[in-house]
mmCIF file of C-alpha atoms in Angstrom:
data_model
loop_
_atom_site.group_PDB
_atom_site.id
_atom_site.type_symbol
_atom_site.label_atom_id
_atom_site.label_comp_id
_atom_site.label_asym_id
_atom_site.label_seq_id
_atom_site.Cartn_x
_atom_site.Cartn_y
_atom_site.Cartn_z
ATOM 1 C CA MET A 261 42.862 -21.709 6.486
ATOM 2 C CA SER A 262 42.496 -18.452 4.554
ATOM 3 C CA GLN A 263 43.349 -15.244 6.337
ATOM 4 C CA ALA A 264 40.703 -12.743 7.337
ATOM 5 C CA PRO A 265 40.303 -10.140 4.586
ATOM 6 C CA ILE A 266 41.520 -6.561 4.896
ATOM 7 C CA THR A 267 38.713 -4.076 4.284
ATOM 8 C CA PRO A 268 39.325 -0.419 3.351
ATOM 9 C CA ILE A 269 37.509 2.077 5.569
ATOM 10 C CA THR A 270 37.257 5.859 5.740
ATOM 11 C CA LEU A 271 37.789 7.535 9.085
ATOM 12 C CA GLN A 272 37.300 11.198 9.907
ATOM 13 C CA GLY A 273 40.259 13.285 10.991
ATOM 14 C CA THR A 274 40.202 16.855 12.208
ATOM 15 C CA ALA A 275 41.452 18.070 8.806
ATOM 16 C CA GLY A 276 39.695 15.675 6.456
ATOM 17 C CA LYS A 277 39.262 12.007 5.649
ATOM 18 C CA LEU A 278 41.748 9.390 6.817
ATOM 19 C CA ALA A 279 42.239 6.250 4.722
ATOM 20 C CA GLY A 280 42.151 3.152 6.885
ATOM 21 C CA TRP A 281 42.027 -0.629 6.949
ATOM 22 C CA VAL A 282 40.125 -2.934 9.273
ATOM 23 C CA VAL A 283 40.215 -6.692 9.754
ATOM 24 C CA GLU A 284 37.431 -8.335 11.743
ATOM 25 C CA PRO A 285 37.695 -11.602 13.704
ATOM 26 C CA PRO A 286 35.972 -14.598 12.081
ATOM 27 C CA ALA A 287 32.245 -14.870 12.678
ATOM 28 C CA GLY A 288 31.453 -16.756 15.855
ATOM 29 C CA SER A 289 34.953 -16.393 17.312
ATOM 30 C CA GLU A 290 35.738 -14.937 20.708
ATOM 31 C CA ARG A 291 36.194 -11.156 20.585
ATOM 32 C CA ARG A 292 39.209 -9.988 22.563
ATOM 33 C CA GLY A 293 39.046 -6.246 21.871
ATOM 34 C CA THR A 294 40.173 -3.620 19.385
ATOM 35 C CA VAL A 295 43.730 -2.807 18.310
ATOM 36 C CA LEU A 296 44.854 0.401 16.589
ATOM 37 C CA LEU A 297 48.208 0.479 14.775
ATOM 38 C CA VAL A 298 49.717 3.866 13.860
ATOM 39 C CA PRO A 299 52.416 4.220 11.147
ATOM 40 C CA GLY A 300 55.459 6.459 11.270
ATOM 41 C CA PHE A 301 57.379 8.915 9.096
ATOM 42 C CA THR A 302 56.997 8.098 5.360
ATOM 43 C CA GLY A 303 54.823 5.140 6.386
ATOM 44 C CA SER A 304 51.205 4.128 5.901
ATOM 45 C CA LYS A 305 48.634 1.526 6.829
ATOM 46 C CA GLU A 306 50.351 -0.932 4.459
ATOM 47 C CA ASP A 307 53.187 -1.255 6.981
ATOM 48 C CA PHE A 308 50.916 -3.538 9.029
ATOM 49 C CA GLU A 309 49.588 -5.695 6.207
ATOM 50 C CA GLY A 310 51.304 -8.812 7.547
ATOM 51 C CA ILE A 311 50.049 -8.396 11.118
ATOM 52 C CA LEU A 312 46.405 -7.364 10.725
ATOM 53 C CA PRO A 313 45.022 -10.751 9.577
ATOM 54 C CA LEU A 314 46.949 -12.556 12.334
ATOM 55 C CA LEU A 315 45.438 -10.284 14.955
ATOM 56 C CA ALA A 316 41.950 -10.876 13.587
ATOM 57 C CA GLU A 317 42.409 -14.651 13.637
ATOM 58 C CA ALA A 318 43.383 -14.313 17.307
ATOM 59 C CA GLY A 319 40.103 -12.533 18.060
ATOM 60 C CA TYR A 320 41.110 -8.869 17.811
ATOM 61 C CA ARG A 321 39.456 -6.253 15.642
ATOM 62 C CA ALA A 322 42.511 -4.623 14.060
ATOM 63 C CA VAL A 323 42.498 -1.127 12.565
ATOM 64 C CA THR A 324 45.171 1.072 11.022
ATOM 65 C CA TYR A 325 45.167 4.330 9.061
ATOM 66 C CA ASP A 326 47.357 6.720 7.097
ATOM 67 C CA GLN A 327 48.054 9.742 9.251
ATOM 68 C CA ARG A 328 47.034 13.185 7.990
ATOM 69 C CA GLY A 329 48.767 13.993 4.710
ATOM 70 C CA GLN A 330 50.199 10.465 4.402
ATOM 71 C CA TYR A 331 49.682 8.475 1.218
ATOM 72 C CA GLU A 332 45.898 8.132 0.736
ATOM 73 C CA SER A 333 44.699 10.405 3.575
ATOM 74 C CA ASP A 334 43.640 14.017 3.232
ATOM 75 C CA GLY A 335 45.989 16.633 4.566
ATOM 76 C CA PRO A 336 46.495 20.403 4.434
ATOM 77 C CA GLU A 337 49.293 21.971 2.428
ATOM 78 C CA ASP A 338 50.207 24.231 5.365
ATOM 79 C CA VAL A 339 53.099 22.889 7.473
ATOM 80 C CA THR A 340 51.632 24.475 10.599
ATOM 81 C CA ALA A 341 48.723 21.986 10.393
ATOM 82 C CA TYR A 342 51.125 19.125 11.222
ATOM 83 C CA ALA A 343 51.983 19.911 14.819
ATOM 84 C CA MET A 344 52.018 17.071 17.345
ATOM 85 C CA ALA A 345 48.652 18.256 18.681
ATOM 86 C CA ASP A 346 47.139 17.772 15.212
ATOM 87 C CA PHE A 347 48.387 14.183 14.882
ATOM 88 C CA VAL A 348 47.256 13.396 18.439
ATOM 89 C CA GLY A 349 43.838 14.921 17.814
ATOM 90 C CA ASP A 350 43.381 12.669 14.785
ATOM 91 C CA LEU A 351 44.433 9.587 16.751
ATOM 92 C CA LEU A 352 42.094 10.266 19.647
ATOM 93 C CA GLY A 353 39.275 10.933 17.204
ATOM 94 C CA VAL A 354 39.934 7.619 15.467
ATOM 95 C CA VAL A 355 39.835 5.819 18.821
ATOM 96 C CA ASP A 356 36.416 7.303 19.527
ATOM 97 C CA GLN A 357 35.190 6.221 16.097
ATOM 98 C CA ILE A 358 36.377 2.622 16.236
ATOM 99 C CA SER A 359 35.722 1.911 19.933
ATOM 100 C CA PRO A 360 33.522 4.566 21.526
ATOM 101 C CA ASP A 361 32.683 2.552 24.627
ATOM 102 C CA ALA A 362 35.812 0.547 25.469
ATOM 103 C CA PRO A 363 39.554 1.181 25.771
ATOM 104 C CA ILE A 364 41.799 -0.266 23.063
ATOM 105 C CA HIS A 365 45.290 -1.658 22.581
ATOM 106 C CA LEU A 366 47.524 0.907 20.834
ATOM 107 C CA VAL A 367 50.621 0.146 18.743
ATOM 108 C CA GLY A 368 52.748 3.014 17.409
ATOM 109 C CA HIS A 369 55.585 2.456 14.935
ATOM 110 C CA SER A 370 58.472 4.961 14.948
ATOM 111 C CA PHE A 371 56.942 8.477 14.746
ATOM 112 C CA GLY A 372 53.569 6.787 15.206
ATOM 113 C CA GLY A 373 54.890 5.874 18.647
ATOM 114 C CA TYR A 374 55.633 9.531 19.364
ATOM 115 C CA VAL A 375 52.014 10.396 18.569
ATOM 116 C CA SER A 376 50.707 7.404 20.495
ATOM 117 C CA ARG A 377 52.594 8.165 23.713
ATOM 118 C CA VAL A 378 51.251 11.720 23.804
ATOM 119 C CA ALA A 379 47.717 10.414 23.224
ATOM 120 C CA VAL A 380 48.106 7.940 26.089
ATOM 121 C CA VAL A 381 49.275 10.671 28.457
ATOM 122 C CA GLU A 382 46.384 12.922 27.430
ATOM 123 C CA ARG A 383 43.638 10.274 27.719
ATOM 124 C CA PRO A 384 44.977 7.173 29.487
ATOM 125 C CA GLN A 385 41.493 5.863 30.203
ATOM 126 C CA ARG A 386 41.007 5.152 26.468
ATOM 127 C CA PHE A 387 43.868 2.645 26.276
ATOM 128 C CA ARG A 388 44.382 -0.860 27.615
ATOM 129 C CA THR A 389 48.056 -1.009 26.607
ATOM 130 C CA LEU A 390 50.631 0.872 24.538
ATOM 131 C CA THR A 391 53.325 -0.790 22.425
ATOM 132 C CA LEU A 392 56.154 1.361 21.081
ATOM 133 C CA LEU A 393 57.454 -0.494 18.023
ATOM 134 C CA ALA A 394 60.883 0.680 16.825
ATOM 135 C CA SER A 395 60.055 3.982 18.507
ATOM 136 C CA GLY A 396 62.809 5.318 20.751
ATOM 137 C CA PRO A 397 62.925 8.155 23.274
ATOM 138 C CA SER A 398 61.964 11.723 22.454
ATOM 139 C CA THR A 399 65.449 12.942 21.629
ATOM 140 C CA THR A 400 67.334 13.722 18.438
ATOM 141 C CA GLU A 401 70.967 13.303 19.451
ATOM 142 C CA ASN A 402 70.825 9.486 19.560
ATOM 143 C CA LEU A 403 69.219 8.915 16.143
ATOM 144 C CA ASN A 404 71.127 6.797 13.638
ATOM 145 C CA PHE A 405 69.503 8.864 10.914
ATOM 146 C CA PRO A 406 70.103 12.262 9.290
ATOM 147 C CA PRO A 407 69.258 15.062 11.756
ATOM 148 C CA PRO A 408 65.629 16.210 11.377
ATOM 149 C CA ALA A 409 66.738 19.797 10.724
ATOM 150 C CA LEU A 410 68.817 18.671 7.746
ATOM 151 C CA LEU A 411 65.941 16.589 6.393
ATOM 152 C CA VAL A 412 63.662 19.618 6.612
ATOM 153 C CA GLN A 413 66.141 21.574 4.495
ATOM 154 C CA LEU A 414 66.376 18.704 2.018
ATOM 155 C CA ILE A 415 62.597 18.410 1.637
ATOM 156 C CA GLU A 416 62.045 22.150 1.434
ATOM 157 C CA THR A 417 64.590 22.345 -1.375
ATOM 158 C CA GLY A 418 64.006 19.142 -3.302
ATOM 159 C CA GLY A 419 60.587 17.940 -2.190
ATOM 160 C CA GLN A 420 59.488 14.343 -1.817
ATOM 161 C CA GLN A 421 61.750 13.146 -4.631
ATOM 162 C CA ALA A 422 64.898 14.381 -2.892
ATOM 163 C CA LEU A 423 63.905 12.586 0.305
ATOM 164 C CA TRP A 424 63.197 9.376 -1.582
ATOM 165 C CA ASP A 425 66.522 9.565 -3.408
ATOM 166 C CA GLN A 426 68.339 9.745 -0.067
ATOM 167 C CA MET A 427 66.254 7.029 1.590
ATOM 168 C CA SER A 428 66.542 4.590 -1.307
ATOM 169 C CA ALA A 429 70.322 5.100 -1.386
ATOM 170 C CA MET A 430 70.498 4.338 2.347
ATOM 171 C CA MET A 431 68.436 1.180 1.906
ATOM 172 C CA ALA A 432 70.585 0.026 -1.010
ATOM 173 C CA ALA A 433 73.686 0.449 1.146
ATOM 174 C CA SER A 434 72.178 -1.361 4.123
ATOM 175 C CA GLY A 435 72.811 -4.838 2.761
ATOM 176 C CA GLN A 436 69.129 -5.720 3.287
ATOM 177 C CA PRO A 437 67.249 -3.677 0.687
ATOM 178 C CA PRO A 438 63.518 -4.247 0.162
ATOM 179 C CA THR A 439 62.307 -6.189 -2.849
ATOM 180 C CA PRO A 440 61.949 -4.251 -6.124
ATOM 181 C CA GLN A 441 58.165 -4.380 -5.752
ATOM 182 C CA ARG A 442 58.342 -2.966 -2.224
ATOM 183 C CA LEU A 443 60.762 -0.240 -3.334
ATOM 184 C CA GLU A 444 58.401 0.784 -6.109
ATOM 185 C CA PHE A 445 55.508 1.023 -3.663
ATOM 186 C CA MET A 446 57.539 3.001 -1.121
ATOM 187 C CA GLY A 447 58.698 5.489 -3.734
ATOM 188 C CA ASN A 448 55.154 6.011 -4.982
ATOM 189 C CA ARG A 449 53.919 6.424 -1.418
ATOM 190 C CA ILE A 450 56.417 9.181 -0.615
ATOM 191 C CA LEU A 451 55.549 11.032 -3.807
ATOM 192 C CA ARG A 452 51.854 10.900 -2.847
ATOM 193 C CA THR A 453 52.524 12.017 0.726
ATOM 194 C CA ARG A 454 52.109 15.745 1.330
ATOM 195 C CA LYS A 455 55.359 17.685 1.467
ATOM 196 C CA ALA A 456 53.905 19.520 4.462
ATOM 197 C CA ASN A 457 53.423 16.198 6.264
ATOM 198 C CA LEU A 458 57.089 15.273 5.871
ATOM 199 C CA ILE A 459 58.332 18.672 7.018
ATOM 200 C CA GLY A 460 55.780 18.808 9.814
ATOM 201 C CA ILE A 461 56.810 15.455 11.268
ATOM 202 C CA MET A 462 60.485 16.364 11.258
ATOM 203 C CA THR A 463 59.636 19.694 12.893
ATOM 204 C CA ALA A 464 57.503 17.981 15.552
ATOM 205 C CA MET A 465 60.337 15.579 16.381
ATOM 206 C CA GLN A 466 62.689 18.491 16.982
ATOM 207 C CA GLN A 467 60.288 19.845 19.595
ATOM 208 C CA LEU A 468 60.935 16.676 21.661
ATOM 209 C CA PRO A 469 57.395 15.697 22.721
ATOM 210 C CA LEU A 470 57.454 14.048 26.166
ATOM 211 C CA ARG A 471 61.208 14.270 26.531
ATOM 212 C CA ASP A 472 60.514 13.780 30.240
ATOM 213 C CA PRO A 473 59.379 10.117 30.399
ATOM 214 C CA SER A 474 57.660 10.403 33.769
ATOM 215 C CA PRO A 475 54.163 11.350 32.465
ATOM 216 C CA LEU A 476 54.144 8.228 30.287
ATOM 217 C CA ARG A 477 55.527 6.061 33.075
ATOM 218 C CA ASN A 478 52.877 7.358 35.469
ATOM 219 C CA ALA A 479 49.907 7.171 33.090
ATOM 220 C CA GLY A 480 48.880 3.774 34.431
ATOM 221 C CA VAL A 481 48.836 2.108 30.992
ATOM 222 C CA PRO A 482 50.950 -1.086 30.587
ATOM 223 C CA LEU A 483 53.857 -0.480 28.197
ATOM 224 C CA LEU A 484 55.891 -2.617 25.799
ATOM 225 C CA VAL A 485 59.023 -1.459 23.956
ATOM 226 C CA ALA A 486 59.664 -3.702 20.927
ATOM 227 C CA TYR A 487 62.557 -3.289 18.524
ATOM 228 C CA GLY A 488 64.919 -4.915 16.060
ATOM 229 C CA ASP A 489 68.550 -5.191 17.104
ATOM 230 C CA THR A 490 70.152 -4.825 13.653
ATOM 231 C CA GLY A 491 70.069 -1.490 11.859
ATOM 232 C CA ASP A 492 67.260 0.291 13.665
ATOM 233 C CA ILE A 493 67.566 4.079 13.857
ATOM 234 C CA TRP A 494 67.911 3.681 17.633
ATOM 235 C CA THR A 495 70.523 1.244 18.960
ATOM 236 C CA PRO A 496 69.488 -1.591 21.319
ATOM 237 C CA ASP A 497 71.065 0.116 24.338
ATOM 238 C CA VAL A 498 68.979 3.249 23.686
ATOM 239 C CA HIS A 499 65.773 1.186 23.515
ATOM 240 C CA GLU A 500 66.676 -0.725 26.671
ATOM 241 C CA ALA A 501 67.475 2.433 28.615
ATOM 242 C CA PHE A 502 64.187 3.987 27.475
ATOM 243 C CA ALA A 503 62.244 0.882 28.509
ATOM 244 C CA LYS A 504 63.774 1.060 31.985
ATOM 245 C CA GLN A 505 62.898 4.743 32.273
ATOM 246 C CA ILE A 506 59.236 4.122 31.539
ATOM 247 C CA HIS A 507 59.026 0.732 33.332
ATOM 248 C CA ALA A 508 58.120 -1.099 30.121
ATOM 249 C CA LYS A 509 58.469 -4.719 29.136
ATOM 250 C CA THR A 510 60.656 -5.390 26.093
ATOM 251 C CA ALA A 511 60.613 -7.607 23.010
ATOM 252 C CA VAL A 512 63.650 -7.909 20.727
ATOM 253 C CA TYR A 513 63.749 -9.089 17.096
ATOM 254 C CA HIS A 514 67.201 -10.415 16.365
ATOM 255 C CA GLY A 515 68.401 -9.666 12.852
ATOM 256 C CA SER A 516 65.546 -7.228 12.186
ATOM 257 C CA GLY A 517 65.911 -3.475 11.765
ATOM 258 C CA HIS A 518 63.493 -0.564 11.837
ATOM 259 C CA VAL A 519 60.471 -2.416 10.466
ATOM 260 C CA PRO A 520 60.046 -5.704 12.379
ATOM 261 C CA ASN A 521 56.347 -5.385 11.581
ATOM 262 C CA GLU A 522 57.335 -6.116 7.965
ATOM 263 C CA ASP A 523 60.424 -8.282 8.532
ATOM 264 C CA VAL A 524 58.994 -10.672 11.142
ATOM 265 C CA PRO A 525 55.251 -10.000 11.444
ATOM 266 C CA GLU A 526 54.557 -13.400 13.010
ATOM 267 C CA GLN A 527 56.992 -12.718 15.840
ATOM 268 C CA VAL A 528 55.643 -9.230 16.441
ATOM 269 C CA PHE A 529 52.111 -10.606 16.473
ATOM 270 C CA ALA A 530 53.039 -13.319 18.975
ATOM 271 C CA ASP A 531 54.705 -10.844 21.331
ATOM 272 C CA LEU A 532 51.769 -8.441 21.142
ATOM 273 C CA VAL A 533 49.227 -11.115 22.011
ATOM 274 C CA THR A 534 51.387 -12.469 24.838
ATOM 275 C CA PHE A 535 51.767 -8.965 26.276
ATOM 276 C CA TRP A 536 48.056 -8.256 26.031
ATOM 277 C CA LYS A 537 47.074 -11.541 27.688
ATOM 278 C CA GLU A 538 49.464 -10.809 30.545
ATOM 279 C CA GLN A 539 47.549 -7.595 31.206
ATOM 280 C CA ALA A 540 44.101 -9.200 31.123
#
């Protein structure tokens, strides 16, 4: 059976057009709702390419988009236009565009999870569930990653190329580097991403959005914390402690790192659907 096709769409953000993808369930199939997947730092809609068709085959309308200033989306050149409130405003606007009358399932990867959790706290009635995928607590001291303040200095001095040089060196040393084709795409994507986006995200992370987990825990939206246990930028014990704080279910991808959505999309898909059906 051929997979449902991915269709490019244009969504409207508060600072311009947002490049998106949508995959629709097969004609005549049961419709189970809408899913929105939000990428993280240096990411894009392509991070979910392996999951979208699976979700559609299971009856879900699946949508993703490049956040403001990422890859193919519009974005200002002013760093101050990349505050957390700006990313959240875009997300909530996208939700209203893709599902104006019904709440949706939300999946946020890494920094996309930071944006997603704030959106859920602000408008919990618009969401059926929230999944935080490789997206740890709102702190900076437990990151297995260069401190955001140092990355800001690096990007301000050397731009997107300097960031890519550091990231590609880290991936080469990880023992599990992406394929040459994937590396080429990732490098091109960073170079096309606004410098202000990269600095803005790192600045927003330093402001520790929702460091107190109680508003998320009390929002009334079912939560799932899903993560790889090998080489993520948060260690498994950090993810587990965070899940307990917010009363979330967990899903673990053994042998996967920071991008289980790319490493093991079938497993991530299966856990998402199981979680959603449990909440029905």
